[in-house]
Amino acid sequence: MCGIIGYIGNDNGVDYVLGGLKNLEYRGYDSSGICIINNSSQTNLIKQVGGIDKLVQKIKITKPNGKLIIGHTRWATHGKPSTQNAHPHFNNDRSIFIVHNGIIENYLEIKSKLTSRGYKFISETDSEVIPNLVDFYYKKVNSLSRAFRMALSDLKGTYAICLVSTIEPDKIFVSRLGSPLVIGKTKDKIFVSSDPSAITNKTKTVSFLNDFDIAEVALKKIKIFNQKGNKVSSAKFETISHNDSQNNLGDWPNYMIKEINQIPEVVELAIKGRLGANHQIKLGGLDDVSTQLEHIDRIVIVGCGTSYYAGLIGEYLIEEFANIPVEVELSSEFKYKNEPISRSTCLIAISQSGETADTIAALNKVKDFGVLKLGIVNSIGSTISRMTDAGVYCHAGNERSVASTKAFIAQVTVLSLLALRLAKTRNKSVDDLMEDLLNLPDKIRKVLDQSEQIQKLVHKYIKYKNFLFIGRKYNYPIALEGALKLKEVSYVHAEGYSAGEMKHGPIALIDKSFPTIVIATKGDLYKKTISNLLEIKSRGGPIILITNFQDQKIKNMVDDIVYVPESGEETAVQIISVALQLFAYYFSLALGKNIDKPRNLAKSVTVE
Ligand code: M6R
């Protein structure tokens, strides 16, 4: 949450920093700010409540310029969105400026220690202690480099920090612990960013910092230290591939609809080179651990939000095809559980961003257990992709809308491939799923062709304030995901339930003001789900049925039906999810909400 940018170069970097912040806005968008230090060590601090466009407007008035700049886009943790709480924060004599992502857990302790020594604080944030603590040590040791390291060793919690100062106006001091930072360079410019995708339009030559790294970034030299002050190494740079077209809207009105419409190609990319027309599975990312994979007898999947729901689908897929017991746990619960884990267990972390704090904590928890750690991650080079022993990238491209759409479909596609890769026997259902996956992109295109019909349906139901989503087996997790999507982008109350659980409580909610979206696909459980549908009908609840089965008998019993292309139950998951994503999208559009940046949310949840 929160995005950080730093710049040092030979020319004016204001536009670079604003462009970078715009690319990072998905990480937080309640307030923003930049600090510019010019050649004569004068500082220019501009902060603003609201998104980056507002900051740009403010900056246009004074047209500042400078070659040493830090910028920040905030998702509030300590203190409401306000100019005073916005970053950059500074010390009392305004010579040291910082931007911070993460949470300083012992900030109250540090604040009271500094207050007793005469320091004044003007914000409610935890971050403001950092420049003042550095100032406190600087006055003792007269070296900014040492003062920065001393301050870092006092901090408890998580951080990515960029610091600039009029004391040394040719350097950016940076460090990370539990929150990502990457340095990018060209011949005459250096960028620091929370996410490489924010700077790949400027450079693809990047160096990822590791936890506890402290870097002193100057144009001529980048030195990396550990907290004791020992120079560990020079920064190691690599070239990353990145498609920058993901970072602009093109002709689309917002990212959510752009990304939903990218799904057919995303599925093609996720299976490309991994599943051939000859029905062979090749997951190159797992080659190095294939012997270990032979010996696993239990899988624990961890993830949060949408990635957790993808994990629930993975459970059905892996148990069905590979016959390996799977448990799926919310990362935030798993990390505090005393769960017995043997060495033959494999932990799979699912994450779009690869930076989710709880999922990182879940991986850290099993660090010394000797278990195989796999990642199903979208963001290349992210922390989770680097923490795991092996993994399979989703290749969904950069996802900008806070509500995950294409990445979820890619996660489920990768989980299907993984289930097939782990399958020990080759039977008809394995072949059927492979064929279904190859045909999936075209079937999803057919759902996208129904966008107008789904939009009309939304207009009919726009007056309702509550929705229930129900399904069985594979359709249960997508009921959960469909409800999450609707509440996330439209702020309308929605619950996902297993259809089989209705009689155990939730049916009490049903009346004519509470519509249910019933997901029932062709197969063994169709009739059972229809029985649940009829029970809701008898209690006056409006019903929208989403199905791939042309059942004449049901037509007159429901209020509305959305037919999607027929497929096996495993890939119906992705097909129906796209219809549910469109439903949520048009709901949000009709209500005039901020679709890509829903209130109170951020794309990447990098704090607990
Ligand atoms: O980056 P991750 O997949 O680890 O993120 C997990 C959740 O925060 C994320 O899926 C969230 O639930 C989305 N906003 C859902 O649309």
Coordinates of C-alpha atoms and ligand atoms in Angstrom, one line a residue:
M1 CA 0.0 0.0 0.0
C2 CA 1.6 3.4 -0.7
G3 CA 3.9 3.8 -3.7
I4 CA 7.4 5.3 -3.5
I5 CA 9.5 6.9 -6.2
G6 CA 13.0 8.4 -6.1
Y7 CA 14.9 10.1 -8.8
I8 CA 18.5 11.4 -9.3
G9 CA 19.8 12.5 -12.6
N10 CA 21.3 15.2 -14.8
D11 CA 18.1 16.8 -15.9
N12 CA 14.8 18.0 -14.3
G13 CA 13.1 14.9 -13.0
V14 CA 9.7 16.3 -11.9
D15 CA 7.8 14.8 -14.9
Y16 CA 9.6 11.4 -14.4
V17 CA 8.5 11.3 -10.8
L18 CA 4.9 12.3 -11.5
G19 CA 4.7 9.7 -14.3
G20 CA 6.1 7.1 -11.9
L21 CA 3.7 8.0 -9.2
K22 CA 0.8 7.8 -11.7
N23 CA 1.9 4.2 -12.4
L24 CA 2.1 3.5 -8.7
E25 CA -1.3 5.0 -7.9
Y26 CA -2.9 1.6 -7.7
R27 CA -1.0 1.1 -4.4
G28 CA -2.8 3.9 -2.7
Y29 CA -4.6 7.1 -3.8
D30 CA -5.8 9.1 -0.8
S31 CA -3.0 11.7 -0.8
S32 CA 0.3 12.3 -2.5
G33 CA 3.4 14.5 -2.5
I34 CA 6.9 15.2 -3.7
C35 CA 10.0 16.8 -2.4
I36 CA 12.4 18.4 -4.8
I37 CA 15.9 19.4 -3.9
N38 CA 17.5 21.8 -6.4
N39 CA 21.1 22.6 -7.2
S40 CA 21.5 25.2 -4.5
S41 CA 20.1 22.8 -1.9
Q42 CA 16.7 24.6 -1.8
T43 CA 13.8 22.3 -1.1
N44 CA 10.3 22.4 -2.6
L45 CA 7.7 20.3 -0.8
I46 CA 4.3 19.9 -2.5
K47 CA 1.6 17.7 -0.9
Q48 CA -2.0 17.2 -1.8
V49 CA -5.0 15.2 -0.6
G50 CA -6.3 13.1 -3.4
G51 CA -4.8 11.3 -6.4
I52 CA -1.8 12.1 -8.6
D53 CA -3.9 14.2 -11.1
K54 CA -4.5 16.7 -8.3
L55 CA -0.8 16.8 -7.4
V56 CA 0.0 17.4 -11.1
Q57 CA -2.5 20.3 -11.2
K58 CA -0.9 21.8 -8.1
I59 CA 2.7 21.4 -9.5
K60 CA 1.7 23.0 -12.8
I61 CA 1.2 26.3 -11.0
T62 CA 4.7 26.7 -9.7
K63 CA 6.6 24.5 -12.3
P64 CA 9.4 23.5 -9.9
N65 CA 12.4 21.6 -11.1
G66 CA 15.2 19.6 -9.6
K67 CA 17.5 16.7 -10.1
L68 CA 17.0 15.0 -6.7
I69 CA 13.4 14.1 -6.0
I70 CA 11.3 11.7 -3.9
G71 CA 7.6 11.1 -4.3
H72 CA 4.8 9.2 -2.6
T73 CA 1.2 8.1 -3.1
R74 CA -0.5 7.1 0.2
W75 CA -2.9 4.6 1.5
A76 CA -3.6 5.8 5.1
T77 CA -2.7 3.6 8.0
H78 CA -1.9 6.1 10.8
G79 CA -4.0 9.3 10.5
K80 CA -6.6 10.3 8.0
P81 CA -5.8 11.5 4.5
S82 CA -4.7 15.1 4.9
T83 CA -1.9 17.3 3.7
Q84 CA -0.1 17.0 7.0
N85 CA -0.3 13.3 7.0
A86 CA 0.8 13.0 3.4
H87 CA 4.4 12.2 2.6
P88 CA 7.2 13.3 2.2
H89 CA 7.7 13.8 6.0
F90 CA 10.6 15.9 7.3
N91 CA 12.7 16.7 10.4
N92 CA 12.1 19.8 12.5
D93 CA 14.6 22.0 10.6
R94 CA 13.4 20.7 7.2
S95 CA 16.8 19.3 6.0
I96 CA 15.9 15.6 5.9
F97 CA 12.9 14.3 3.9
I98 CA 11.6 10.8 3.7
V99 CA 8.9 8.7 2.0
H100 CA 7.9 5.5 3.6
N101 CA 5.8 2.4 2.9
G102 CA 5.0 0.0 5.7
I103 CA 4.3 0.3 9.4
I104 CA 6.7 1.4 12.2
E105 CA 5.2 -0.5 15.1
N106 CA 7.3 1.2 17.8
Y107 CA 6.7 4.7 16.5
L108 CA 5.0 5.8 19.7
E109 CA 8.0 4.8 21.8
I110 CA 10.4 6.6 19.4
K111 CA 8.1 9.6 19.3
S112 CA 8.0 10.0 23.0
K113 CA 11.8 9.6 23.3
L114 CA 12.3 12.3 20.6
T115 CA 9.6 14.6 22.1
S116 CA 11.4 14.5 25.5
R117 CA 14.5 15.7 23.6
G118 CA 12.6 18.7 22.2
Y119 CA 11.4 17.3 18.8
K120 CA 8.0 18.4 17.6
F121 CA 5.6 16.4 15.5
I122 CA 3.0 17.8 13.2
S123 CA 1.4 14.7 11.7
E124 CA -0.5 11.7 13.1
T125 CA 1.7 9.3 11.1
D126 CA 4.2 6.6 12.3
S127 CA 6.5 7.7 9.4
E128 CA 7.3 11.1 10.7
V129 CA 9.5 9.6 13.4
I130 CA 12.0 8.5 10.7
P131 CA 13.4 11.8 9.5
N132 CA 13.5 13.1 13.1
L133 CA 15.3 9.9 14.3
V134 CA 17.8 10.3 11.5
D135 CA 18.3 13.9 12.6
F136 CA 18.8 12.9 16.2
Y137 CA 21.6 10.5 15.2
Y138 CA 23.1 12.9 12.7
K139 CA 23.6 15.5 15.4
K140 CA 25.5 12.9 17.3
V141 CA 27.7 11.3 14.6
N142 CA 27.8 14.0 11.9
S143 CA 27.4 11.4 9.1
L144 CA 24.1 11.0 7.3
S145 CA 25.0 7.6 6.2
R146 CA 25.7 6.4 9.7
A147 CA 22.7 8.3 11.1
F148 CA 20.4 6.5 8.6
R149 CA 21.7 3.1 9.6
M150 CA 21.5 3.9 13.3
A151 CA 17.9 5.0 12.9
L152 CA 17.0 1.9 10.9
S153 CA 18.3 -0.4 13.6
D154 CA 15.8 1.3 16.0
L155 CA 12.8 0.7 13.8
K156 CA 10.5 -2.2 14.5
G157 CA 8.0 -3.2 11.8
T158 CA 8.1 -3.0 8.0
Y159 CA 9.4 -0.4 5.7
A160 CA 10.6 0.7 2.3
I161 CA 12.2 4.1 2.8
C162 CA 13.7 6.7 0.5
L163 CA 15.5 9.6 2.2
V164 CA 16.9 12.8 0.6
S165 CA 18.6 15.6 2.4
T166 CA 20.1 19.1 1.9
I167 CA 23.1 17.8 3.9
E168 CA 24.1 15.5 0.9
P169 CA 22.0 16.8 -2.0
D170 CA 23.6 14.3 -4.5
K171 CA 22.3 11.0 -2.9
I172 CA 19.2 9.0 -2.1
F173 CA 19.4 6.8 0.9
V174 CA 17.1 3.8 0.7
S175 CA 16.4 0.7 2.6
R176 CA 13.8 -2.1 2.8
L177 CA 12.4 -4.6 5.3
G178 CA 9.3 -6.5 4.3
S179 CA 8.2 -4.0 1.6
P180 CA 9.6 -4.0 -1.9
L181 CA 12.0 -1.5 -3.5
V182 CA 13.8 -1.7 -6.8
I183 CA 16.5 0.6 -8.3
G184 CA 16.5 1.2 -12.0
K185 CA 19.3 3.0 -14.0
T186 CA 20.1 4.5 -17.4
K187 CA 23.3 6.3 -18.4
D188 CA 22.4 9.5 -16.7
K189 CA 19.4 8.8 -14.4
I190 CA 18.6 6.5 -11.5
F191 CA 15.1 5.7 -10.3
V192 CA 14.0 4.0 -7.1
S193 CA 10.5 2.5 -7.0
S194 CA 8.1 0.3 -5.1
D195 CA 7.4 -1.6 -8.3
P196 CA 9.5 -2.1 -11.4
S197 CA 6.5 -1.6 -13.6
A198 CA 6.3 2.0 -12.6
I199 CA 9.7 2.7 -14.2
T200 CA 10.0 0.2 -17.0
N201 CA 9.0 2.9 -19.5
K202 CA 12.3 4.6 -18.5
T203 CA 14.5 1.6 -18.0
K204 CA 14.4 -2.1 -17.9
T205 CA 17.8 -2.4 -16.1
V206 CA 16.9 -2.9 -12.5
S207 CA 18.3 -4.2 -9.2
F208 CA 15.9 -5.6 -6.6
L209 CA 16.8 -4.8 -3.0
N210 CA 16.6 -7.5 -0.4
D211 CA 15.4 -7.1 3.2
F212 CA 17.9 -5.3 5.4
D213 CA 19.8 -3.9 2.4
I214 CA 20.7 -0.2 2.7
A215 CA 21.6 1.5 -0.5
E216 CA 23.3 4.9 -1.0
V217 CA 22.3 5.8 -4.5
A218 CA 24.4 8.5 -6.3
L219 CA 24.6 9.0 -10.0
K220 CA 28.1 7.7 -10.3
K221 CA 27.9 4.9 -7.8
I222 CA 25.4 2.7 -5.9
K223 CA 26.7 1.2 -2.7
I224 CA 24.8 -1.5 -0.8
F225 CA 25.5 -1.9 3.0
N226 CA 24.2 -4.1 5.7
Q227 CA 22.9 -2.6 8.9
K228 CA 26.4 -2.8 10.5
G229 CA 27.7 -0.5 7.9
N230 CA 29.7 -3.2 6.0
K231 CA 29.6 -2.6 2.3
V232 CA 28.1 -5.9 1.1
S233 CA 28.2 -5.4 -2.6
S234 CA 27.6 -3.1 -5.5
A235 CA 24.0 -3.3 -6.8
K236 CA 23.5 -6.3 -9.2
F237 CA 21.5 -5.2 -12.2
E238 CA 19.4 -7.4 -14.5
T239 CA 17.3 -6.7 -17.5
I240 CA 13.6 -7.4 -17.1
S241 CA 11.1 -7.8 -19.9
H242 CA 7.9 -5.8 -19.5
N243 CA 5.1 -4.8 -21.8
D244 CA 4.4 -1.1 -21.2
S245 CA 1.2 -1.1 -23.1
Q246 CA -0.4 -2.6 -19.9
N247 CA 0.3 0.8 -18.3
N248 CA -2.0 2.8 -20.5
L249 CA -5.7 2.7 -21.1
G250 CA -5.7 3.0 -24.9
D251 CA -9.3 3.6 -25.9
W252 CA -10.8 1.9 -22.8
P253 CA -12.6 4.1 -20.2
N254 CA -11.0 2.3 -17.3
Y255 CA -8.6 -0.5 -16.4
M256 CA -11.2 -3.0 -15.1
I257 CA -13.0 -3.3 -18.4
K258 CA -9.7 -3.2 -20.4
E259 CA -8.4 -6.1 -18.2
I260 CA -11.6 -8.1 -18.4
N261 CA -11.4 -7.8 -22.2
Q262 CA -7.8 -9.0 -22.2
I263 CA -8.7 -12.3 -20.6
P264 CA -8.9 -14.5 -23.7
E265 CA -5.3 -13.5 -24.6
V266 CA -4.3 -13.9 -20.9
V267 CA -5.5 -17.5 -21.0
E268 CA -3.7 -18.0 -24.3
L269 CA -0.5 -16.7 -22.7
A270 CA -0.9 -18.7 -19.5
I271 CA -1.1 -22.0 -21.5
K272 CA 1.3 -21.0 -24.3
G273 CA 4.3 -23.4 -24.4
R274 CA 2.9 -25.2 -21.3
L275 CA 0.0 -27.1 -22.9
G276 CA 0.4 -28.2 -26.5
A277 CA -2.1 -29.5 -29.0
N278 CA -0.5 -32.9 -28.3
H279 CA -1.7 -32.6 -24.7
Q280 CA 1.7 -32.5 -23.1
I281 CA 2.1 -30.4 -20.0
K282 CA 5.4 -28.5 -19.6
L283 CA 5.9 -26.2 -16.6
G284 CA 9.5 -25.1 -17.0
G285 CA 9.4 -23.3 -13.6
L286 CA 9.0 -26.6 -11.8
D287 CA 11.8 -28.5 -13.7
D288 CA 14.3 -28.0 -10.9
V289 CA 12.0 -29.4 -8.2
S290 CA 10.5 -32.3 -10.1
T291 CA 12.1 -34.9 -7.9
Q292 CA 10.7 -33.2 -4.8
L293 CA 7.3 -33.0 -6.4
E294 CA 7.3 -36.7 -6.8
H295 CA 7.4 -37.1 -3.0
I296 CA 4.9 -34.6 -1.7
D297 CA 1.9 -36.1 0.0
R298 CA 0.1 -33.0 1.1
I299 CA -0.3 -29.5 -0.2
V300 CA -1.2 -26.3 1.7
I301 CA -2.2 -23.3 -0.4
V302 CA -2.1 -19.8 1.1
G303 CA -3.4 -16.6 -0.3
C304 CA -5.6 -13.6 0.4
G305 CA -8.8 -12.3 -1.2
T306 CA -9.2 -13.3 -4.8
S307 CA -6.0 -15.3 -4.7
Y308 CA -7.4 -17.3 -1.8
Y309 CA -10.5 -18.1 -3.8
A310 CA -8.3 -19.2 -6.7
G311 CA -6.7 -21.5 -4.2
L312 CA -10.1 -23.0 -3.2
I313 CA -10.6 -23.9 -6.9
G314 CA -7.1 -25.3 -6.9
E315 CA -8.0 -27.6 -4.1
Y316 CA -10.8 -29.2 -6.1
L317 CA -8.6 -29.4 -9.2
I318 CA -5.6 -31.0 -7.5
E319 CA -7.6 -33.4 -5.4
E320 CA -9.6 -34.4 -8.4
F321 CA -6.7 -34.9 -10.9
A322 CA -3.6 -35.5 -8.8
N323 CA -5.3 -37.2 -5.8
I324 CA -3.1 -35.3 -3.4
P325 CA -4.8 -33.9 -0.2
V326 CA -5.0 -30.1 -0.3
E327 CA -5.8 -27.5 2.4
V328 CA -6.4 -23.9 1.5
E329 CA -5.7 -21.3 4.2
L330 CA -6.0 -17.5 4.4
S331 CA -2.4 -16.3 4.7
S332 CA -3.5 -14.0 7.6
E333 CA -4.8 -17.1 9.6
F334 CA -2.1 -19.5 8.5
K335 CA 0.8 -17.4 9.8
Y336 CA -0.6 -17.5 13.4
K337 CA -1.7 -21.1 13.5
N338 CA 0.3 -23.8 15.1
E339 CA -0.2 -26.2 12.2
P340 CA 1.9 -29.4 12.0
I341 CA 3.8 -29.5 8.8
S342 CA 5.9 -32.3 7.6
R343 CA 8.8 -32.2 5.1
S344 CA 6.7 -33.9 2.5
T345 CA 4.2 -31.0 2.5
C346 CA 4.4 -28.5 -0.3
L347 CA 3.3 -24.9 0.4
I348 CA 1.9 -23.0 -2.6
A349 CA 1.6 -19.2 -2.2
I350 CA -0.8 -17.6 -4.7
S351 CA -0.5 -13.9 -5.2
Q352 CA -1.1 -11.5 -8.1
S353 CA 1.3 -8.8 -6.8
G354 CA 3.8 -11.1 -5.1
E355 CA 4.0 -8.5 -2.4
T356 CA 1.1 -9.2 -0.1
A357 CA 2.4 -8.9 3.5
D358 CA 0.4 -11.8 5.0
T359 CA 1.4 -14.2 2.2
I360 CA 5.0 -13.3 2.6
A361 CA 4.6 -13.9 6.4
A362 CA 3.1 -17.3 5.7
L363 CA 6.2 -18.2 3.6
N364 CA 8.5 -16.9 6.2
K365 CA 6.8 -19.1 8.8
V366 CA 7.8 -22.3 7.0
K367 CA 11.2 -21.0 6.0
D368 CA 13.1 -23.4 8.3
F369 CA 10.7 -26.4 7.9
G370 CA 12.5 -27.7 4.9
V371 CA 9.2 -27.9 2.9
L372 CA 9.0 -27.2 -0.8
K373 CA 7.7 -23.7 -1.4
L374 CA 6.0 -22.9 -4.7
G375 CA 4.7 -19.6 -6.0
I376 CA 1.8 -18.9 -8.4
V377 CA 2.6 -15.3 -9.0
N378 CA 1.8 -12.7 -11.6
S379 CA 4.3 -10.0 -10.9
I380 CA 7.7 -11.0 -12.3
G381 CA 10.6 -10.5 -9.9
S382 CA 8.3 -9.8 -6.9
T383 CA 9.2 -10.7 -3.4
I384 CA 7.1 -13.9 -3.3
S385 CA 8.5 -15.0 -6.7
R386 CA 12.0 -14.6 -5.2
M387 CA 11.2 -16.2 -1.8
T388 CA 9.8 -19.5 -3.3
D389 CA 11.9 -22.5 -4.4
A390 CA 10.1 -22.7 -7.7
G391 CA 6.9 -21.6 -9.3
V392 CA 4.7 -20.9 -12.3
Y393 CA 4.2 -17.3 -13.4
C394 CA 0.6 -16.3 -14.4
H395 CA 1.8 -14.0 -17.3
A396 CA -1.4 -12.0 -17.0
G397 CA 0.5 -8.7 -17.6
N398 CA 0.4 -5.8 -15.2
E399 CA -3.0 -5.6 -13.6
R400 CA -3.9 -2.0 -12.8
S401 CA -7.5 -2.2 -11.6
V402 CA -7.7 -2.8 -7.9
A403 CA -10.3 -5.4 -8.4
S404 CA -8.5 -8.4 -9.8
T405 CA -10.0 -9.9 -12.9
K406 CA -7.6 -11.2 -15.5
A407 CA -5.0 -12.2 -12.9
F408 CA -7.7 -14.4 -11.1
I409 CA -8.5 -16.2 -14.4
A410 CA -4.8 -16.7 -15.0
Q411 CA -4.3 -18.1 -11.5
V412 CA -7.1 -20.6 -12.0
T413 CA -5.6 -21.5 -15.5
V414 CA -2.2 -22.1 -13.9
L415 CA -3.7 -24.2 -11.1
S416 CA -5.5 -26.4 -13.7
L417 CA -2.1 -26.9 -15.5
L418 CA -0.5 -27.7 -12.1
A419 CA -3.2 -30.3 -11.3
L420 CA -2.6 -31.9 -14.7
R421 CA 1.2 -31.8 -14.2
L422 CA 0.8 -33.6 -10.8
A423 CA -1.7 -36.1 -12.2
K424 CA -0.1 -39.6 -12.0
T425 CA -2.6 -41.3 -14.3
R426 CA -3.7 -40.3 -17.8
N427 CA -7.5 -40.8 -18.2
K428 CA -10.3 -39.4 -20.2
S429 CA -11.0 -36.6 -17.7
V430 CA -7.4 -35.4 -18.0
D431 CA -7.7 -35.3 -21.8
D432 CA -11.1 -33.5 -21.6
L433 CA -9.7 -30.8 -19.3
M434 CA -6.7 -30.2 -21.6
E435 CA -9.0 -29.9 -24.6
D436 CA -11.3 -27.5 -22.6
L437 CA -8.3 -25.3 -21.7
L438 CA -7.3 -25.1 -25.3
N439 CA -10.8 -24.0 -26.2
L440 CA -11.3 -21.7 -23.3
P441 CA -10.2 -18.4 -24.9
D442 CA -12.8 -18.6 -27.6
K443 CA -15.5 -19.4 -25.0
I444 CA -14.6 -16.4 -22.9
R445 CA -14.7 -14.2 -26.1
K446 CA -18.4 -15.4 -26.4
V447 CA -19.1 -14.2 -22.8
L448 CA -17.5 -10.8 -23.6
D449 CA -19.9 -10.6 -26.6
Q450 CA -22.7 -10.7 -24.1
S451 CA -21.5 -7.6 -22.3
E452 CA -24.5 -5.5 -23.4
Q453 CA -27.0 -8.1 -22.2
I454 CA -25.2 -8.2 -18.8
Q455 CA -25.3 -4.4 -18.6
K456 CA -29.1 -4.5 -19.3
L457 CA -29.5 -7.1 -16.5
V458 CA -27.6 -4.9 -14.1
H459 CA -29.9 -1.9 -14.8
K460 CA -32.9 -4.2 -13.9
Y461 CA -31.3 -5.1 -10.5
I462 CA -29.6 -1.8 -9.7
K463 CA -32.2 -0.9 -7.1
Y464 CA -31.3 -3.8 -4.8
K465 CA -29.0 -3.3 -1.9
N466 CA -28.1 -7.0 -1.1
F467 CA -27.2 -10.0 -3.2
L468 CA -26.5 -13.6 -2.5
F469 CA -24.3 -15.7 -4.8
I470 CA -24.5 -19.5 -4.5
G471 CA -23.0 -22.5 -6.1
R472 CA -21.7 -26.0 -5.4
K473 CA -18.3 -27.6 -5.9
Y474 CA -16.2 -25.5 -8.3
N475 CA -19.1 -23.0 -8.4
Y476 CA -18.8 -22.4 -4.7
P477 CA -15.5 -20.5 -4.8
I478 CA -16.7 -18.5 -7.8
A479 CA -19.8 -17.5 -5.8
L480 CA -17.5 -16.2 -3.1
E481 CA -15.4 -14.4 -5.8
G482 CA -18.4 -13.0 -7.6
A483 CA -19.7 -11.5 -4.3
L484 CA -16.3 -10.1 -3.4
K485 CA -16.1 -8.4 -6.9
L486 CA -19.5 -6.9 -6.5
K487 CA -18.9 -5.5 -3.0
E488 CA -15.5 -4.3 -3.9
V489 CA -16.3 -2.1 -6.8
S490 CA -19.9 -1.1 -6.1
Y491 CA -20.0 -1.1 -2.3
V492 CA -23.3 -3.1 -2.5
H493 CA -23.6 -5.8 0.1
A494 CA -23.0 -9.3 -1.4
E495 CA -22.4 -12.7 0.2
G496 CA -21.1 -15.8 -1.4
Y497 CA -22.4 -19.2 0.0
S498 CA -22.2 -22.8 -0.8
A499 CA -25.7 -23.7 -2.2
G500 CA -25.7 -26.7 0.1
E501 CA -25.4 -24.4 3.2
M502 CA -28.5 -22.4 2.4
K503 CA -30.8 -24.3 4.7
H504 CA -28.3 -24.0 7.5
G505 CA -29.0 -20.3 8.0
P506 CA -28.7 -17.9 5.1
I507 CA -32.1 -18.8 3.6
A508 CA -33.5 -16.7 6.5
L509 CA -32.3 -13.6 4.6
I510 CA -34.5 -14.4 1.6
D511 CA -37.4 -12.2 0.7
K512 CA -38.4 -10.2 -2.4
S513 CA -35.8 -7.5 -1.7
F514 CA -32.9 -10.0 -1.6
P515 CA -31.9 -11.4 -5.1
T516 CA -29.8 -14.5 -5.4
I517 CA -27.4 -15.2 -8.3
V518 CA -27.4 -19.0 -8.7
I519 CA -24.5 -20.6 -10.5
A520 CA -25.5 -24.1 -11.8
T521 CA -23.5 -25.8 -14.5
K522 CA -24.2 -29.0 -16.4
G523 CA -23.1 -32.0 -14.5
D524 CA -23.8 -34.2 -11.4
L525 CA -24.7 -31.3 -9.1
Y526 CA -27.0 -29.4 -11.5
K527 CA -30.2 -30.9 -10.1
K528 CA -29.1 -30.4 -6.5
T529 CA -28.3 -26.7 -7.1
I530 CA -31.7 -26.3 -8.9
S531 CA -33.4 -27.7 -5.7
N532 CA -31.7 -24.9 -3.7
L533 CA -32.9 -22.4 -6.3
L534 CA -36.5 -23.6 -6.0
E535 CA -36.3 -23.2 -2.2
I536 CA -35.3 -19.6 -2.7
K537 CA -38.0 -19.1 -5.3
S538 CA -40.7 -20.5 -2.9
R539 CA -39.7 -17.8 -0.4
G540 CA -40.1 -15.0 -2.9
G541 CA -36.5 -14.3 -3.6
P542 CA -35.7 -12.9 -7.1
I543 CA -33.3 -15.2 -9.0
I544 CA -30.7 -14.7 -11.7
L545 CA -29.5 -18.1 -13.0
I546 CA -26.0 -18.3 -14.6
T547 CA -25.7 -21.6 -16.4
N548 CA -24.2 -23.4 -19.4
F549 CA -27.1 -25.9 -19.6
Q550 CA -30.2 -25.2 -21.9
D551 CA -32.8 -26.6 -19.5
Q552 CA -36.3 -25.7 -20.8
K553 CA -38.0 -26.6 -17.5
I554 CA -36.2 -24.0 -15.5
K555 CA -36.8 -21.0 -17.8
N556 CA -40.1 -20.0 -16.3
M557 CA -39.0 -20.5 -12.7
V558 CA -36.4 -17.8 -12.6
D559 CA -36.4 -14.1 -13.1
D560 CA -33.4 -14.0 -15.5
I561 CA -30.9 -16.3 -17.1
V562 CA -27.5 -15.7 -18.4
Y563 CA -26.4 -18.6 -20.7
V564 CA -22.6 -19.1 -21.1
P565 CA -20.9 -21.5 -23.5
E566 CA -20.9 -25.1 -22.5
S567 CA -17.7 -26.7 -21.1
G568 CA -16.5 -29.2 -18.5
E569 CA -17.1 -28.1 -14.9
E570 CA -13.4 -27.2 -14.3
T571 CA -13.2 -24.5 -17.0
A572 CA -16.8 -23.3 -16.5
V573 CA -15.2 -21.7 -13.5
Q574 CA -13.3 -19.2 -15.7
I575 CA -16.2 -18.7 -18.2
I576 CA -18.7 -17.9 -15.5
S577 CA -16.3 -15.7 -13.5
V578 CA -15.9 -13.4 -16.5
A579 CA -19.8 -13.0 -16.6
L580 CA -19.7 -12.2 -12.8
Q581 CA -16.9 -9.7 -13.3
L582 CA -18.9 -8.0 -16.0
F583 CA -21.9 -7.9 -13.7
A584 CA -19.8 -6.2 -10.9
Y585 CA -18.3 -3.9 -13.5
Y586 CA -21.6 -2.6 -14.9
F587 CA -23.0 -2.3 -11.4
S588 CA -20.2 0.0 -10.4
L589 CA -20.5 1.9 -13.6
A590 CA -24.2 2.4 -13.2
L591 CA -23.7 3.6 -9.6
G592 CA -21.0 6.0 -10.8
K593 CA -18.3 4.6 -8.5
N594 CA -14.5 4.9 -8.9
I595 CA -14.2 1.6 -10.6
D596 CA -10.4 1.2 -10.8
K597 CA -9.8 2.7 -7.4
P598 CA -12.6 1.7 -5.0
R599 CA -12.7 3.6 -1.7
N600 CA -10.6 2.4 1.2
L601 CA -8.7 -0.2 -0.9
A602 CA -5.3 -0.5 -2.5
K603 CA -4.0 -2.9 -5.1
S604 CA -1.2 -4.3 -3.2
V605 CA -1.6 -5.0 0.6
T606 CA 1.9 -4.7 1.9
V607 CA 1.0 -4.2 5.5
E608 CA -0.6 -6.6 7.9
Ligands
M6R1 O1 -1.6 -9.5 -4.8 P1 -2.4 -10.6 -4.1 O2 -3.1 -11.5 -5.1 O3 -1.6 -11.3 -3.1 O4 -3.6 -9.8 -3.4 C1 -4.5 -10.5 -2.6 C2 -5.8 -9.7 -2.4 O5 -5.4 -8.4 -1.7 C3 -6.5 -9.3 -3.7 O6 -6.8 -10.5 -4.4 C4 -7.8 -8.5 -3.4 O7 -8.7 -9.4 -2.7 C5 -8.3 -8.0 -4.7 N1 -8.5 -6.6 -4.6 C6 -9.6 -8.7 -5.2 O8 -10.1 -8.1 -6.3

